[in-house]
mmCIF file of C-alpha atoms in Angstrom:
data_model
loop_
_atom_site.group_PDB
_atom_site.id
_atom_site.type_symbol
_atom_site.label_atom_id
_atom_site.label_comp_id
_atom_site.label_asym_id
_atom_site.label_seq_id
_atom_site.Cartn_x
_atom_site.Cartn_y
_atom_site.Cartn_z
ATOM 1 C CA MET S 27 17.469 36.260 -5.170
ATOM 2 C CA SER S 28 20.022 33.463 -5.996
ATOM 3 C CA LEU S 29 19.524 30.755 -8.776
ATOM 4 C CA VAL S 30 19.189 28.093 -5.844
ATOM 5 C CA GLN S 31 16.421 29.742 -4.191
ATOM 6 C CA LYS S 32 14.528 30.207 -7.485
ATOM 7 C CA ILE S 33 14.835 26.940 -8.238
ATOM 8 C CA LYS S 34 13.698 26.102 -4.682
ATOM 9 C CA GLU S 35 10.576 28.335 -5.260
ATOM 10 C CA ILE S 36 9.509 26.800 -8.542
ATOM 11 C CA GLU S 37 9.739 23.390 -6.958
ATOM 12 C CA ASP S 38 7.843 24.026 -4.065
ATOM 13 C CA GLU S 39 5.117 25.688 -6.307
ATOM 14 C CA MET S 40 5.088 22.623 -8.234
ATOM 15 C CA ALA S 41 4.563 20.399 -5.136
ATOM 16 C CA ARG S 42 1.620 22.488 -3.961
ATOM 17 C CA THR S 43 -0.190 22.466 -7.492
ATOM 18 C CA GLN S 44 -2.402 19.437 -8.082
ATOM 19 C CA LYS S 45 -1.672 17.564 -11.473
ATOM 20 C CA ASN S 46 -4.481 17.195 -13.476
ATOM 21 C CA LYS S 47 -5.699 18.479 -16.953
ATOM 22 C CA ALA S 48 -6.781 21.948 -15.902
ATOM 23 C CA THR S 49 -3.229 22.662 -14.321
ATOM 24 C CA SER S 50 -1.370 20.855 -17.173
ATOM 25 C CA TYR S 51 -0.663 24.186 -18.881
ATOM 26 C CA HIS S 52 0.708 25.781 -15.495
ATOM 27 C CA LEU S 53 2.868 22.992 -14.715
ATOM 28 C CA GLY S 54 4.272 22.940 -18.100
ATOM 29 C CA LEU S 55 5.181 26.576 -17.965
ATOM 30 C CA LEU S 56 6.624 25.873 -14.223
ATOM 31 C CA LYS S 57 8.662 22.929 -15.614
ATOM 32 C CA ALA S 58 10.277 24.954 -18.622
ATOM 33 C CA LYS S 59 11.162 27.875 -15.993
ATOM 34 C CA LEU S 60 12.876 25.207 -14.020
ATOM 35 C CA ALA S 61 14.903 23.629 -16.927
ATOM 36 C CA LYS S 62 16.148 27.191 -17.732
ATOM 37 C CA PHE S 63 17.185 27.984 -14.249
ATOM 38 C CA LYS S 64 18.786 24.479 -13.865
ATOM 39 C CA ARG S 65 20.924 25.100 -16.991
ATOM 40 C CA GLU S 66 22.136 28.509 -15.933
ATOM 41 C CA LEU S 67 23.032 26.652 -12.369
ATOM 42 C CA ILE S 68 24.851 23.792 -14.544
ATOM 43 C CA MET S 69 26.745 26.232 -17.132
ATOM 44 C CA GLY S 70 28.111 28.076 -13.989
ATOM 45 C CA PRO S 71 29.917 31.584 -13.623
ATOM 46 C CA SER S 72 32.820 32.070 -15.864
ATOM 47 C CA LYS S 73 36.150 29.998 -16.059
ATOM 48 C CA ALA S 74 38.261 32.869 -14.707
ATOM 49 C CA GLY S 75 38.735 31.426 -11.378
ATOM 50 C CA GLY S 76 41.280 28.516 -12.338
ATOM 51 C CA PRO S 77 41.243 24.845 -12.604
ATOM 52 C CA VAL S 78 38.136 24.088 -10.897
ATOM 53 C CA GLY S 79 37.877 20.563 -11.933
ATOM 54 C CA GLU S 80 41.682 19.506 -11.149
ATOM 55 C CA GLY S 81 42.123 15.868 -11.084
ATOM 56 C CA PHE S 82 38.836 14.962 -13.102
ATOM 57 C CA ASP S 83 40.183 15.637 -16.614
ATOM 58 C CA VAL S 84 40.913 11.766 -17.352
ATOM 59 C CA MET S 85 41.644 10.692 -21.018
ATOM 60 C CA LYS S 86 39.080 8.367 -22.544
ATOM 61 C CA SER S 87 40.756 4.878 -23.117
ATOM 62 C CA GLY S 88 39.877 1.301 -23.994
ATOM 63 C CA ASP S 89 36.517 0.201 -25.832
ATOM 64 C CA ALA S 90 34.080 1.632 -23.189
ATOM 65 C CA ARG S 91 34.285 3.623 -20.036
ATOM 66 C CA VAL S 92 32.126 2.926 -16.871
ATOM 67 C CA GLY S 93 31.760 5.608 -13.967
ATOM 68 C CA LEU S 94 31.303 4.578 -10.414
ATOM 69 C CA ILE S 95 28.966 7.070 -8.719
ATOM 70 C CA GLY S 96 27.937 6.907 -5.399
ATOM 71 C CA PHE S 97 27.866 8.324 -1.425
ATOM 72 C CA PRO S 98 31.174 8.511 0.145
ATOM 73 C CA SER S 99 32.075 5.170 1.771
ATOM 74 C CA VAL S 100 29.637 2.636 0.048
ATOM 75 C CA GLY S 101 32.899 0.804 -1.461
ATOM 76 C CA LYS S 102 33.633 2.278 -4.797
ATOM 77 C CA SER S 103 37.334 2.391 -4.093
ATOM 78 C CA THR S 104 37.469 -1.272 -2.915
ATOM 79 C CA LEU S 105 35.527 -2.239 -6.051
ATOM 80 C CA LEU S 106 37.867 -0.717 -8.485
ATOM 81 C CA SER S 107 40.943 -1.864 -6.775
ATOM 82 C CA LYS S 108 39.508 -5.504 -6.696
ATOM 83 C CA LEU S 109 38.263 -5.471 -10.314
ATOM 84 C CA THR S 110 41.299 -3.636 -11.888
ATOM 85 C CA GLY S 111 44.052 -3.800 -9.583
ATOM 86 C CA THR S 112 44.402 -0.117 -9.721
ATOM 87 C CA PHE S 113 45.071 1.545 -6.060
ATOM 88 C CA SER S 114 42.452 3.773 -4.838
ATOM 89 C CA GLU S 115 42.732 4.752 -1.086
ATOM 90 C CA VAL S 116 40.338 2.786 0.951
ATOM 91 C CA ALA S 117 39.586 3.726 4.454
ATOM 92 C CA SER S 118 36.444 3.612 6.936
ATOM 93 C CA TYR S 119 36.045 7.533 6.745
ATOM 94 C CA GLU S 120 33.979 9.487 4.372
ATOM 95 C CA PHE S 121 35.498 11.365 1.343
ATOM 96 C CA THR S 122 38.849 9.140 1.180
ATOM 97 C CA THR S 123 38.833 9.537 -2.731
ATOM 98 C CA LEU S 124 39.140 13.396 -3.755
ATOM 99 C CA THR S 125 39.923 13.018 -7.562
ATOM 100 C CA CYS S 126 39.109 10.815 -10.195
ATOM 101 C CA ILE S 127 40.789 7.473 -10.299
ATOM 102 C CA PRO S 128 40.842 5.427 -13.309
ATOM 103 C CA GLY S 129 41.685 1.566 -13.692
ATOM 104 C CA VAL S 130 41.089 -0.801 -16.723
ATOM 105 C CA VAL S 131 39.448 -4.187 -16.520
ATOM 106 C CA ASN S 132 39.967 -6.623 -19.144
ATOM 107 C CA TYR S 133 36.744 -8.786 -19.958
ATOM 108 C CA LYS S 134 35.962 -11.006 -22.805
ATOM 109 C CA GLY S 135 38.922 -9.344 -24.827
ATOM 110 C CA ALA S 136 37.582 -5.980 -24.200
ATOM 111 C CA ARG S 137 39.160 -3.115 -22.342
ATOM 112 C CA ILE S 138 36.795 -1.467 -20.054
ATOM 113 C CA GLN S 139 37.897 1.533 -18.279
ATOM 114 C CA LEU S 140 36.418 2.257 -14.639
ATOM 115 C CA LEU S 141 36.395 5.452 -13.074
ATOM 116 C CA ASP S 142 36.256 5.751 -9.294
ATOM 117 C CA LEU S 143 34.647 9.042 -8.833
ATOM 118 C CA PRO S 144 34.580 10.992 -5.248
ATOM 119 C CA GLY S 145 31.509 10.511 -3.299
ATOM 120 C CA ILE S 146 28.702 12.695 -3.954
ATOM 121 C CA ILE S 147 26.413 14.523 -1.415
ATOM 122 C CA GLU S 148 22.701 15.505 -1.622
ATOM 123 C CA GLY S 149 22.873 19.353 -3.309
ATOM 124 C CA ALA S 150 25.617 18.105 -6.019
ATOM 125 C CA LYS S 151 23.660 19.501 -8.656
ATOM 126 C CA ASP S 152 23.632 22.738 -7.051
ATOM 127 C CA GLY S 153 27.394 22.840 -6.538
ATOM 128 C CA LYS S 154 27.930 21.434 -3.177
ATOM 129 C CA GLY S 155 30.972 19.436 -2.648
ATOM 130 C CA ARG S 156 32.534 18.368 -5.897
ATOM 131 C CA GLY S 157 29.309 17.259 -7.137
ATOM 132 C CA ARG S 158 29.434 19.227 -10.374
ATOM 133 C CA GLN S 159 32.567 18.032 -11.589
ATOM 134 C CA VAL S 160 31.756 14.360 -10.498
ATOM 135 C CA ILE S 161 28.370 14.386 -12.226
ATOM 136 C CA ALA S 162 30.041 16.111 -15.447
ATOM 137 C CA VAL S 163 32.643 13.129 -15.847
ATOM 138 C CA GLY S 164 29.419 10.799 -15.291
ATOM 139 C CA ARG S 165 28.076 12.475 -18.643
ATOM 140 C CA THR S 166 30.966 11.023 -20.451
ATOM 141 C CA CYS S 167 30.227 7.618 -19.631
ATOM 142 C CA ASN S 168 28.831 4.621 -21.485
ATOM 143 C CA LEU S 169 27.470 3.259 -18.568
ATOM 144 C CA ILE S 170 26.841 4.317 -14.735
ATOM 145 C CA LEU S 171 27.571 1.973 -12.062
ATOM 146 C CA ILE S 172 25.500 3.530 -8.907
ATOM 147 C CA VAL S 173 27.153 1.962 -6.023
ATOM 148 C CA LEU S 174 24.723 1.539 -3.007
ATOM 149 C CA ASP S 175 25.190 0.491 0.629
ATOM 150 C CA ALA S 176 22.956 -2.506 0.854
ATOM 151 C CA SER S 177 21.429 -1.227 4.445
ATOM 152 C CA LYS S 178 20.096 1.874 3.142
ATOM 153 C CA PRO S 179 19.739 1.551 -0.567
ATOM 154 C CA LEU S 180 16.310 3.145 -1.370
ATOM 155 C CA VAL S 181 17.084 6.509 -0.015
ATOM 156 C CA HIS S 182 20.377 6.793 -1.637
ATOM 157 C CA LYS S 183 18.875 5.631 -4.767
ATOM 158 C CA ARG S 184 16.473 8.324 -5.145
ATOM 159 C CA ILE S 185 19.035 11.075 -4.079
ATOM 160 C CA ILE S 186 21.406 9.948 -6.755
ATOM 161 C CA GLU S 187 18.962 9.905 -9.397
ATOM 162 C CA SER S 188 17.534 13.321 -8.445
ATOM 163 C CA GLU S 189 20.917 14.738 -8.710
ATOM 164 C CA LEU S 190 21.845 13.043 -12.098
ATOM 165 C CA GLU S 191 18.430 14.000 -13.558
ATOM 166 C CA GLY S 192 19.067 17.639 -12.365
ATOM 167 C CA PHE S 193 22.359 17.563 -14.523
ATOM 168 C CA GLY S 194 20.818 16.361 -17.689
ATOM 169 C CA ILE S 195 21.342 12.428 -17.264
ATOM 170 C CA ARG S 196 18.529 10.414 -18.181
ATOM 171 C CA LEU S 197 19.128 7.069 -16.605
ATOM 172 C CA ASN S 198 17.725 3.770 -18.517
ATOM 173 C CA LYS S 199 15.648 5.798 -20.790
ATOM 174 C CA GLU S 200 15.455 6.177 -24.371
ATOM 175 C CA LYS S 201 15.342 9.364 -26.049
ATOM 176 C CA PRO S 202 11.784 10.724 -26.617
ATOM 177 C CA ASN S 203 10.688 10.178 -30.314
ATOM 178 C CA ILE S 204 9.618 13.862 -30.861
ATOM 179 C CA ALA S 205 10.730 15.684 -34.238
ATOM 180 C CA PHE S 206 11.331 19.383 -33.385
ATOM 181 C CA ARG S 207 12.682 22.053 -35.847
ATOM 182 C CA ARG S 208 12.794 25.732 -35.582
ATOM 183 C CA LYS S 209 11.817 27.759 -38.732
ATOM 184 C CA ASP S 210 11.794 31.672 -39.319
ATOM 185 C CA LYS S 211 8.073 32.293 -39.712
ATOM 186 C CA GLY S 212 4.650 30.539 -39.889
ATOM 187 C CA GLY S 213 3.974 30.085 -36.232
ATOM 188 C CA ILE S 214 3.983 26.819 -34.014
ATOM 189 C CA ASN S 215 2.867 23.869 -36.004
ATOM 190 C CA PHE S 216 1.849 21.146 -33.827
ATOM 191 C CA THR S 217 1.245 17.653 -35.036
ATOM 192 C CA HIS S 218 1.247 13.833 -33.647
ATOM 193 C CA THR S 219 1.190 10.496 -35.117
ATOM 194 C CA ILE S 220 -0.292 8.961 -31.798
ATOM 195 C CA ALA S 221 -3.084 10.764 -29.537
ATOM 196 C CA PRO S 222 -1.305 12.505 -26.899
ATOM 197 C CA THR S 223 -2.447 12.124 -23.160
ATOM 198 C CA HIS S 224 -0.171 14.622 -21.552
ATOM 199 C CA LEU S 225 0.378 17.505 -24.109
ATOM 200 C CA ASP S 226 -1.997 19.683 -26.089
ATOM 201 C CA SER S 227 -1.346 22.535 -28.410
ATOM 202 C CA GLU S 228 -1.606 25.255 -25.783
ATOM 203 C CA THR S 229 0.848 23.729 -23.280
ATOM 204 C CA VAL S 230 3.218 23.197 -26.372
ATOM 205 C CA LYS S 231 3.010 26.609 -27.054
ATOM 206 C CA ALA S 232 3.389 27.877 -23.557
ATOM 207 C CA ILE S 233 6.618 25.813 -23.081
ATOM 208 C CA LEU S 234 8.036 27.208 -26.324
ATOM 209 C CA GLY S 235 7.116 30.849 -25.338
ATOM 210 C CA GLU S 236 9.047 30.215 -22.438
ATOM 211 C CA TYR S 237 12.136 29.665 -24.652
ATOM 212 C CA LYS S 238 11.087 32.544 -26.831
ATOM 213 C CA ILE S 239 10.365 30.153 -29.687
ATOM 214 C CA PHE S 240 7.339 31.510 -31.725
ATOM 215 C CA ASN S 241 8.030 29.730 -34.976
ATOM 216 C CA ALA S 242 8.503 25.910 -34.982
ATOM 217 C CA ASP S 243 7.393 22.412 -36.106
ATOM 218 C CA VAL S 244 6.758 19.966 -33.467
ATOM 219 C CA CYS S 245 5.655 16.610 -34.155
ATOM 220 C CA LEU S 246 5.146 14.062 -31.394
ATOM 221 C CA ARG S 247 5.858 10.525 -32.477
ATOM 222 C CA CYS S 248 5.395 9.202 -29.010
ATOM 223 C CA ASP S 249 3.137 9.735 -25.877
ATOM 224 C CA ALA S 250 5.417 12.533 -24.594
ATOM 225 C CA THR S 251 5.205 14.516 -21.715
ATOM 226 C CA ALA S 252 5.952 18.322 -20.851
ATOM 227 C CA ASP S 253 9.434 17.054 -19.239
ATOM 228 C CA ASP S 254 10.256 14.942 -22.627
ATOM 229 C CA LEU S 255 9.644 18.105 -24.658
ATOM 230 C CA ILE S 256 11.740 20.361 -22.621
ATOM 231 C CA ASP S 257 14.570 17.867 -22.802
ATOM 232 C CA ILE S 258 14.488 17.858 -26.614
ATOM 233 C CA ILE S 259 13.978 21.742 -26.782
ATOM 234 C CA GLU S 260 17.186 22.001 -24.026
ATOM 235 C CA GLY S 261 19.206 19.598 -26.505
ATOM 236 C CA ASN S 262 21.781 18.946 -24.127
ATOM 237 C CA ARG S 263 20.337 15.577 -22.091
ATOM 238 C CA VAL S 264 22.322 12.455 -22.295
ATOM 239 C CA TYR S 265 20.717 9.002 -22.232
ATOM 240 C CA ILE S 266 22.873 6.502 -20.477
ATOM 241 C CA PRO S 267 22.157 2.974 -19.307
ATOM 242 C CA ALA S 268 22.857 2.487 -15.291
ATOM 243 C CA LEU S 269 23.167 -0.543 -13.115
ATOM 244 C CA TYR S 270 22.575 -0.422 -9.539
ATOM 245 C CA VAL S 271 25.326 -2.189 -7.456
ATOM 246 C CA LEU S 272 24.258 -2.953 -4.009
ATOM 247 C CA ASN S 273 27.180 -3.502 -2.085
ATOM 248 C CA LYS S 274 27.788 -4.978 1.421
ATOM 249 C CA ILE S 275 25.530 -7.971 1.220
ATOM 250 C CA ASP S 276 27.509 -9.752 3.787
ATOM 251 C CA ALA S 277 25.848 -7.359 6.303
ATOM 252 C CA ILE S 278 22.308 -8.272 5.644
ATOM 253 C CA SER S 279 20.165 -10.923 6.064
ATOM 254 C CA ILE S 280 18.725 -13.614 3.431
ATOM 255 C CA GLU S 281 15.037 -11.922 3.833
ATOM 256 C CA GLU S 282 16.326 -8.213 3.337
ATOM 257 C CA LEU S 283 18.300 -9.569 0.260
ATOM 258 C CA ASP S 284 14.821 -11.002 -1.482
ATOM 259 C CA LEU S 285 13.283 -7.680 -0.897
ATOM 260 C CA LEU S 286 16.166 -5.745 -2.811
ATOM 261 C CA ASP S 287 15.780 -8.541 -5.582
ATOM 262 C CA ARG S 288 12.707 -6.292 -6.503
ATOM 263 C CA ILE S 289 14.811 -3.325 -7.664
ATOM 264 C CA PRO S 290 15.241 -3.238 -11.441
ATOM 265 C CA HIS S 291 18.748 -2.916 -12.971
ATOM 266 C CA TYR S 292 20.412 -4.272 -9.694
ATOM 267 C CA VAL S 293 23.270 -6.354 -8.829
ATOM 268 C CA PRO S 294 24.024 -7.597 -5.328
ATOM 269 C CA ILE S 295 27.904 -7.777 -4.530
ATOM 270 C CA SER S 296 30.191 -7.683 -1.433
ATOM 271 C CA ALA S 297 33.314 -5.796 -2.709
ATOM 272 C CA HIS S 298 35.041 -6.851 0.380
ATOM 273 C CA GLN S 299 34.369 -10.484 0.071
ATOM 274 C CA GLU S 300 34.607 -10.418 -3.530
ATOM 275 C CA TRP S 301 30.970 -11.999 -3.921
ATOM 276 C CA ASN S 302 29.299 -12.039 -7.151
ATOM 277 C CA TYR S 303 31.850 -10.624 -9.328
ATOM 278 C CA ASP S 304 30.926 -12.706 -12.214
ATOM 279 C CA GLU S 305 27.546 -11.450 -12.551
ATOM 280 C CA LEU S 306 28.506 -7.992 -11.974
ATOM 281 C CA LEU S 307 30.969 -8.106 -15.173
ATOM 282 C CA ASP S 308 28.468 -10.268 -17.176
ATOM 283 C CA LYS S 309 25.947 -7.359 -16.457
ATOM 284 C CA ILE S 310 28.263 -4.487 -17.423
ATOM 285 C CA TRP S 311 29.281 -6.297 -20.634
ATOM 286 C CA LYS S 312 25.463 -6.526 -21.407
ATOM 287 C CA TYR S 313 24.325 -2.963 -20.531
ATOM 288 C CA LEU S 314 27.442 -1.718 -22.701
ATOM 289 C CA ASP S 315 26.141 -3.745 -25.690
ATOM 290 C CA LEU S 316 29.422 -4.719 -26.762
ATOM 291 C CA ILE S 317 30.273 -7.361 -29.594
ATOM 292 C CA ARG S 318 33.461 -8.999 -30.478
ATOM 293 C CA ILE S 319 34.704 -9.338 -33.975
ATOM 294 C CA TYR S 320 37.720 -11.499 -35.110
ATOM 295 C CA THR S 321 39.675 -10.788 -37.996
ATOM 296 C CA LYS S 322 40.712 -13.134 -40.581
ATOM 297 C CA PRO S 323 43.902 -12.401 -42.720
ATOM 298 C CA ARG S 324 43.550 -13.963 -46.248
ATOM 299 C CA GLY S 325 44.801 -17.820 -46.475
ATOM 300 C CA GLN S 326 45.370 -17.578 -42.579
ATOM 301 C CA ILE S 327 43.153 -18.685 -39.652
ATOM 302 C CA PRO S 328 41.044 -16.193 -37.506
ATOM 303 C CA ASP S 329 42.728 -14.322 -34.737
ATOM 304 C CA TYR S 330 40.769 -15.269 -31.910
ATOM 305 C CA ASN S 331 43.345 -13.611 -29.431
ATOM 306 C CA ALA S 332 42.624 -10.029 -30.137
ATOM 307 C CA PRO S 333 39.146 -9.518 -31.121
ATOM 308 C CA VAL S 334 37.958 -5.806 -32.286
ATOM 309 C CA VAL S 335 35.299 -4.722 -29.943
ATOM 310 C CA ILE S 336 32.515 -2.278 -31.301
ATOM 311 C CA ARG S 337 28.951 -1.218 -30.063
ATOM 312 C CA GLY S 338 26.274 -3.357 -30.617
ATOM 313 C CA GLY S 339 22.615 -3.065 -32.105
ATOM 314 C CA GLY S 340 22.106 -1.152 -35.264
ATOM 315 C CA SER S 341 25.820 0.405 -34.886
ATOM 316 C CA SER S 342 27.542 -3.049 -35.443
ATOM 317 C CA SER S 343 28.032 -2.596 -39.169
ATOM 318 C CA VAL S 344 30.918 -3.793 -41.281
ATOM 319 C CA GLU S 345 31.829 -0.119 -41.735
ATOM 320 C CA SER S 346 31.915 0.395 -37.963
ATOM 321 C CA PHE S 347 34.472 -2.448 -37.722
ATOM 322 C CA CYS S 348 36.431 -1.061 -40.591
ATOM 323 C CA ASN S 349 36.561 2.330 -38.932
ATOM 324 C CA ARG S 350 37.414 0.603 -35.710
ATOM 325 C CA ILE S 351 40.647 -0.682 -37.293
ATOM 326 C CA HIS S 352 41.475 2.072 -39.283
ATOM 327 C CA LYS S 353 39.668 5.371 -40.964
ATOM 328 C CA SER S 354 40.836 4.703 -44.522
ATOM 329 C CA LEU S 355 39.965 0.712 -44.588
ATOM 330 C CA ALA S 356 36.011 1.436 -45.266
ATOM 331 C CA LYS S 357 37.018 3.596 -48.382
ATOM 332 C CA GLN S 358 39.514 0.791 -49.427
ATOM 333 C CA MET S 359 36.991 -2.078 -49.035
ATOM 334 C CA LYS S 360 35.672 -3.546 -51.942
ATOM 335 C CA TYR S 361 33.437 -6.405 -50.216
ATOM 336 C CA SER S 362 33.931 -8.444 -46.898
ATOM 337 C CA LEU S 363 33.587 -12.290 -46.565
ATOM 338 C CA VAL S 364 31.614 -13.089 -42.988
ATOM 339 C CA TRP S 365 31.430 -16.388 -41.260
ATOM 340 C CA GLY S 366 29.166 -16.374 -38.150
ATOM 341 C CA SER S 367 25.553 -16.053 -36.909
ATOM 342 C CA SER S 368 24.746 -12.954 -39.017
ATOM 343 C CA VAL S 369 24.958 -14.627 -42.287
ATOM 344 C CA LYS S 370 22.964 -17.452 -43.833
ATOM 345 C CA HIS S 371 25.845 -19.085 -45.689
ATOM 346 C CA GLN S 372 29.284 -19.751 -44.383
ATOM 347 C CA PRO S 373 31.448 -17.575 -45.620
ATOM 348 C CA GLN S 374 28.945 -14.778 -46.999
ATOM 349 C CA ARG S 375 29.929 -11.727 -49.190
ATOM 350 C CA VAL S 376 28.605 -8.673 -47.752
ATOM 351 C CA GLY S 377 28.668 -4.814 -48.133
ATOM 352 C CA LYS S 378 29.613 -2.164 -45.699
ATOM 353 C CA ASP S 379 26.035 -1.820 -44.492
ATOM 354 C CA HIS S 380 25.764 -5.448 -43.100
ATOM 355 C CA VAL S 381 25.128 -5.659 -39.502
ATOM 356 C CA LEU S 382 27.362 -8.080 -37.611
ATOM 357 C CA ASN S 383 26.747 -10.091 -34.532
ATOM 358 C CA ASP S 384 28.982 -11.077 -31.659
ATOM 359 C CA GLU S 385 31.684 -13.535 -32.331
ATOM 360 C CA ASP S 386 31.529 -12.912 -36.098
ATOM 361 C CA VAL S 387 34.682 -13.435 -38.177
ATOM 362 C CA VAL S 388 35.415 -10.993 -40.931
ATOM 363 C CA GLN S 389 37.689 -10.953 -44.003
ATOM 364 C CA VAL S 390 38.241 -7.474 -45.568
ATOM 365 C CA VAL S 391 38.800 -7.588 -49.464
ATOM 366 C CA LYS S 392 40.446 -4.493 -50.764
ATOM 367 C CA LYS S 393 39.878 -2.684 -53.992
#
């Protein structure tokens, strides 16, 4: 029996099984088996057969990487051409794009790499079409734009989410707060900081047993499900923000557009008519969580023309800013002077752990 058939068998059994407390143990086992078979399918056969992913090996460049994923002929190539000026063959027939086409869009001083990937089909995660290479490139992106045809968005949305999920990509999700540590002896030690509603000690032991893990510490710091625990054990999941780009809105009515407005994380556009590109670029910037930092040489005015672009949030420290310029700069730094919204005084002397905000000005003072 092939792996695809085994996966189909387990999925059918899960669909037949009623979901309640009595069946949670059985479902947990099935989910663990399913995850193992899917991993084997993703890893694929040995690489002795030559360059399977030819044309997909694109060097990462710019400040962030954004992948365009969608079904054939939804307007990905038109969108790339209009935003970046890069030529990607456009036609009314399906599968016009057969390899990965890169382009760069300059926005707010940041260079954002856009990848036009070939259209994926249902069953891509099982190796159909060039789906495996397409989704593998998607794993390397900082943001995924799922391009949908506005006339049939929800059907395509569900299929693409299922394909990406099957390849270990979790869209718009945070990594589950589960502490998992293997050990040499002592059995399974299961603890939790909040009362779990989906997992109990027996289910956790059953899932770990399926992976031949009989000695481990598991601590739930969130109300995790069996799927969350399996993701942590597998350890190869990626958590990527995603935007649903509803293209061809010029072909639908205002009433239909109002209905589509209920979809979370979505942007309506018309690639051909160039409608609503401003909102799309603004949302890309927001979801990438990028911030601009301006440099100020000693005794000179700040350089507002070439900002240093770094990831926002807790990772936007002065040390990250220094490493973005040069790896040795953080070691040579004595302190930094910062002007902007992240400090109380203008300027303020800070250390390398200080977290910067968008459009701060930094002057690095060396030892």
